[in-house]
Amino acid sequence: LLNAGCIEDRKVYVLGGIGINLEHYKYSPPPLEPISFIFIGRLLREKGIYEFIAAAKNIKERFEGVTFNVLGNIDPANPGSLKQNELDTIIKEEIINYVGYVNDVSHWLSKSSVFVLPSYREGFPRSTQEAMAIGRAVITTDVPGCRDTVVNNSNGFLIQRWSSDALAEAMEKFILSKELIRDCGKESARIAKEKFDTR
């Protein structure tokens, strides 16, 4: 369109990924009692749900009171999906708080301390943009798309994909420093305002 002269170059903007309307995702201070980690997405292997569950088990064995919220559905038609019997067991063992599919993601983000997306691959994850806008620290994998949302050690941590140990280690850093949760959350909100606002 630029080359054809249909639009002027000074009116062209490239947004960071999808972009969101920050009016719908207002900043709120992260709750710290208890510390809560949240996963949002279909419960698929490629989204890192198995790593999230394994890391949650690891943390719960060593730290009391930490909670893990999971929003999203299983996908029976997908061979990489968490199975219903696996989900039932995890719920019964109280490893996670399974919320399922919800329309009001911002409500659950506001009730969580840290957003986690241990995906194997992504485009430019909208869920991470939403979490950042609300002011949440982020743990995500060092893969294209995901890595474009996090400045490592600034608004969260980039971790190796396929590694529940690396995920648990990043979670532990936040558990041991509530100030880090607050600081990373504020930086997330700053980045979201600068890069993602479509208003």
CSV table of C-alpha atoms in Angstrom, one decimal:
chain,number,residue,atom,x,y,z
A,1,LEU,CA,0.0,0.0,0.0
A,2,LEU,CA,2.9,2.3,0.7
A,3,ASN,CA,4.5,1.6,-2.7
A,4,ALA,CA,1.2,2.1,-4.5
A,5,GLY,CA,0.8,5.5,-2.8
A,6,CYS,CA,-2.5,4.5,-1.2
A,7,ILE,CA,-1.3,5.6,2.3
A,8,GLU,CA,1.3,7.9,3.6
A,9,ASP,CA,4.3,6.5,5.4
A,10,ARG,CA,3.9,8.8,8.4
A,11,LYS,CA,0.5,7.3,9.0
A,12,VAL,CA,1.8,3.7,9.2
A,13,TYR,CA,2.4,2.1,12.6
A,14,VAL,CA,3.6,-1.4,13.3
A,15,LEU,CA,2.1,-2.6,16.6
A,16,GLY,CA,3.8,-5.1,18.9
A,17,GLY,CA,1.8,-8.2,18.0
A,18,ILE,CA,-1.9,-8.1,18.4
A,19,GLY,CA,-2.2,-5.2,20.8
A,20,ILE,CA,-4.9,-4.7,23.4
A,21,ASN,CA,-7.1,-1.9,24.6
A,22,LEU,CA,-5.6,-1.1,28.0
A,23,GLU,CA,-9.0,0.3,29.2
A,24,HIS,CA,-10.1,-3.3,29.6
A,25,TYR,CA,-7.0,-4.3,31.5
A,26,LYS,CA,-6.4,-1.8,34.3
A,27,TYR,CA,-3.3,-2.1,36.4
A,28,SER,CA,-3.8,-3.5,39.9
A,29,PRO,CA,-1.2,-4.3,42.5
A,30,PRO,CA,-0.4,-8.1,42.6
A,31,PRO,CA,-1.8,-10.0,45.6
A,32,LEU,CA,1.0,-11.5,47.7
A,33,GLU,CA,-0.9,-13.4,50.4
A,34,PRO,CA,-0.9,-16.1,49.1
A,35,ILE,CA,1.4,-15.9,46.2
A,36,SER,CA,-0.5,-17.3,43.2
A,37,PHE,CA,0.7,-18.4,39.7
A,38,ILE,CA,-1.6,-18.5,36.8
A,39,PHE,CA,-1.6,-20.5,33.5
A,40,ILE,CA,-4.1,-19.5,30.8
A,41,GLY,CA,-4.5,-21.5,27.6
A,42,ARG,CA,-5.7,-24.8,26.2
A,43,LEU,CA,-4.3,-27.7,28.2
A,44,LEU,CA,-1.9,-28.9,25.6
A,45,ARG,CA,1.6,-30.3,25.8
A,46,GLU,CA,2.9,-27.6,23.4
A,47,LYS,CA,1.5,-24.9,25.7
A,48,GLY,CA,3.6,-26.3,28.6
A,49,ILE,CA,0.8,-27.5,30.8
A,50,TYR,CA,2.8,-30.6,31.8
A,51,GLU,CA,5.7,-28.5,32.9
A,52,PHE,CA,3.4,-26.1,34.8
A,53,ILE,CA,1.9,-29.1,36.7
A,54,ALA,CA,5.3,-30.6,37.4
A,55,ALA,CA,6.7,-27.3,38.6
A,56,ALA,CA,3.6,-26.8,40.8
A,57,LYS,CA,4.2,-30.2,42.4
A,58,ASN,CA,7.8,-29.3,43.0
A,59,ILE,CA,6.9,-26.0,44.7
A,60,LYS,CA,4.1,-27.4,46.8
A,61,GLU,CA,6.5,-29.9,48.3
A,62,ARG,CA,8.8,-27.1,49.5
A,63,PHE,CA,6.6,-24.1,50.1
A,64,GLU,CA,3.3,-23.9,51.9
A,65,GLY,CA,0.4,-21.7,50.8
A,66,VAL,CA,1.4,-21.1,47.2
A,67,THR,CA,-1.5,-21.6,44.7
A,68,PHE,CA,-1.6,-22.4,41.0
A,69,ASN,CA,-4.7,-21.4,39.0
A,70,VAL,CA,-5.3,-23.0,35.6
A,71,LEU,CA,-7.7,-21.4,33.1
A,72,GLY,CA,-8.6,-23.3,29.9
A,73,ASN,CA,-10.0,-26.5,28.5
A,74,ILE,CA,-8.7,-29.9,27.6
A,75,ASP,CA,-9.0,-30.7,23.9
A,76,PRO,CA,-10.0,-34.4,23.5
A,77,ALA,CA,-9.4,-34.3,19.8
A,78,ASN,CA,-5.8,-33.2,20.2
A,79,PRO,CA,-3.3,-36.0,20.9
A,80,GLY,CA,-1.2,-33.5,22.9
A,81,SER,CA,-4.0,-32.6,25.3
A,82,LEU,CA,-4.0,-33.3,29.0
A,83,LYS,CA,-6.4,-36.3,29.5
A,84,GLN,CA,-9.5,-36.0,31.6
A,85,ASN,CA,-8.3,-38.7,34.0
A,86,GLU,CA,-5.0,-36.8,34.4
A,87,LEU,CA,-6.8,-33.6,35.1
A,88,ASP,CA,-9.1,-35.3,37.6
A,89,THR,CA,-6.1,-36.7,39.5
A,90,ILE,CA,-4.3,-33.3,39.6
A,91,ILE,CA,-7.5,-31.7,40.9
A,92,LYS,CA,-8.0,-34.4,43.5
A,93,GLU,CA,-4.4,-34.1,44.7
A,94,GLU,CA,-5.0,-30.3,45.0
A,95,ILE,CA,-1.9,-29.5,42.9
A,96,ILE,CA,-3.8,-26.9,41.0
A,97,ASN,CA,-7.0,-24.9,41.2
A,98,TYR,CA,-8.7,-25.7,38.0
A,99,VAL,CA,-11.0,-22.9,36.9
A,100,GLY,CA,-11.7,-24.1,33.3
A,101,TYR,CA,-12.7,-21.8,30.5
A,102,VAL,CA,-13.8,-18.3,31.5
A,103,ASN,CA,-14.8,-15.2,29.6
A,104,ASP,CA,-13.5,-12.7,32.3
A,105,VAL,CA,-9.7,-13.4,32.1
A,106,SER,CA,-8.9,-10.0,33.7
A,107,HIS,CA,-10.7,-11.0,36.9
A,108,TRP,CA,-8.5,-14.0,37.3
A,109,LEU,CA,-5.3,-12.2,36.3
A,110,SER,CA,-6.0,-9.6,39.0
A,111,LYS,CA,-6.3,-12.4,41.6
A,112,SER,CA,-2.9,-13.8,40.6
A,113,SER,CA,0.6,-12.7,41.5
A,114,VAL,CA,2.6,-14.1,38.5
A,115,PHE,CA,1.6,-15.1,35.0
A,116,VAL,CA,3.2,-18.2,33.5
A,117,LEU,CA,3.3,-19.3,29.8
A,118,PRO,CA,5.8,-22.2,29.4
A,119,SER,CA,4.8,-22.7,25.7
A,120,TYR,CA,7.0,-24.5,23.2
A,121,ARG,CA,6.1,-22.0,20.5
A,122,GLU,CA,3.8,-19.0,20.1
A,123,GLY,CA,2.9,-16.2,17.8
A,124,PHE,CA,2.8,-13.0,19.9
A,125,PRO,CA,0.8,-14.2,23.0
A,126,ARG,CA,-2.2,-12.1,23.7
A,127,SER,CA,-2.6,-13.6,27.2
A,128,THR,CA,0.9,-12.3,28.1
A,129,GLN,CA,0.0,-8.8,26.9
A,130,GLU,CA,-3.1,-8.9,29.0
A,131,ALA,CA,-1.2,-10.1,32.1
A,132,MET,CA,1.4,-7.4,31.6
A,133,ALA,CA,-1.1,-4.6,31.2
A,134,ILE,CA,-2.7,-5.6,34.6
A,135,GLY,CA,0.8,-5.5,36.1
A,136,ARG,CA,1.9,-9.0,36.4
A,137,ALA,CA,5.4,-10.4,36.5
A,138,VAL,CA,5.8,-13.0,33.7
A,139,ILE,CA,7.6,-16.3,33.4
A,140,THR,CA,7.8,-17.6,29.9
A,141,THR,CA,10.0,-19.7,27.6
A,142,ASP,CA,12.9,-18.3,25.6
A,143,VAL,CA,11.2,-19.0,22.2
A,144,PRO,CA,10.1,-16.7,19.4
A,145,GLY,CA,7.0,-14.8,20.3
A,146,CYS,CA,7.2,-15.5,24.0
A,147,ARG,CA,10.6,-13.9,24.4
A,148,ASP,CA,9.4,-10.7,22.7
A,149,THR,CA,7.2,-9.9,25.8
A,150,VAL,CA,9.8,-10.4,28.6
A,151,VAL,CA,13.0,-8.5,29.3
A,152,ASN,CA,14.8,-11.1,31.3
A,153,ASN,CA,15.3,-10.1,35.0
A,154,SER,CA,13.3,-6.9,34.4
A,155,ASN,CA,9.6,-7.8,34.1
A,156,GLY,CA,10.1,-11.5,34.6
A,157,PHE,CA,12.1,-14.5,33.6
A,158,LEU,CA,12.8,-16.3,30.3
A,159,ILE,CA,13.3,-20.0,30.8
A,160,GLN,CA,14.4,-23.0,28.8
A,161,ARG,CA,11.4,-24.8,27.1
A,162,TRP,CA,10.6,-28.3,28.2
A,163,SER,CA,12.1,-27.8,31.6
A,164,SER,CA,9.8,-28.0,34.7
A,165,ASP,CA,13.0,-27.5,36.8
A,166,ALA,CA,13.8,-24.2,35.2
A,167,LEU,CA,10.2,-23.1,35.7
A,168,ALA,CA,10.2,-24.1,39.3
A,169,GLU,CA,13.5,-22.3,39.8
A,170,ALA,CA,12.0,-19.1,38.4
A,171,MET,CA,8.9,-19.5,40.5
A,172,GLU,CA,11.1,-19.9,43.6
A,173,LYS,CA,12.8,-16.6,42.9
A,174,PHE,CA,9.4,-14.8,43.1
A,175,ILE,CA,8.3,-16.8,46.2
A,176,LEU,CA,11.5,-15.7,48.0
A,177,SER,CA,11.1,-12.0,47.0
A,178,LYS,CA,7.7,-10.4,47.1
A,179,GLU,CA,9.4,-7.1,46.2
A,180,LEU,CA,10.5,-8.8,42.9
A,181,ILE,CA,6.9,-9.6,42.1
A,182,ARG,CA,5.9,-6.0,42.6
A,183,ASP,CA,8.8,-4.5,40.7
A,184,CYS,CA,8.5,-6.9,37.7
A,185,GLY,CA,4.8,-6.3,37.6
A,186,LYS,CA,5.3,-2.5,37.5
A,187,GLU,CA,7.8,-2.9,34.6
A,188,SER,CA,5.3,-5.2,32.8
A,189,ALA,CA,2.7,-2.5,33.0
A,190,ARG,CA,5.1,0.1,31.7
A,191,ILE,CA,6.1,-2.1,28.8
A,192,ALA,CA,2.4,-2.9,28.0
A,193,LYS,CA,1.5,0.8,28.0
A,194,GLU,CA,4.5,1.6,25.7
A,195,LYS,CA,4.1,-1.3,23.2
A,196,PHE,CA,0.7,-2.9,23.3
A,197,ASP,CA,-1.9,-0.1,23.8
A,198,THR,CA,-4.2,0.1,20.7
A,199,ARG,CA,-6.2,3.1,21.9
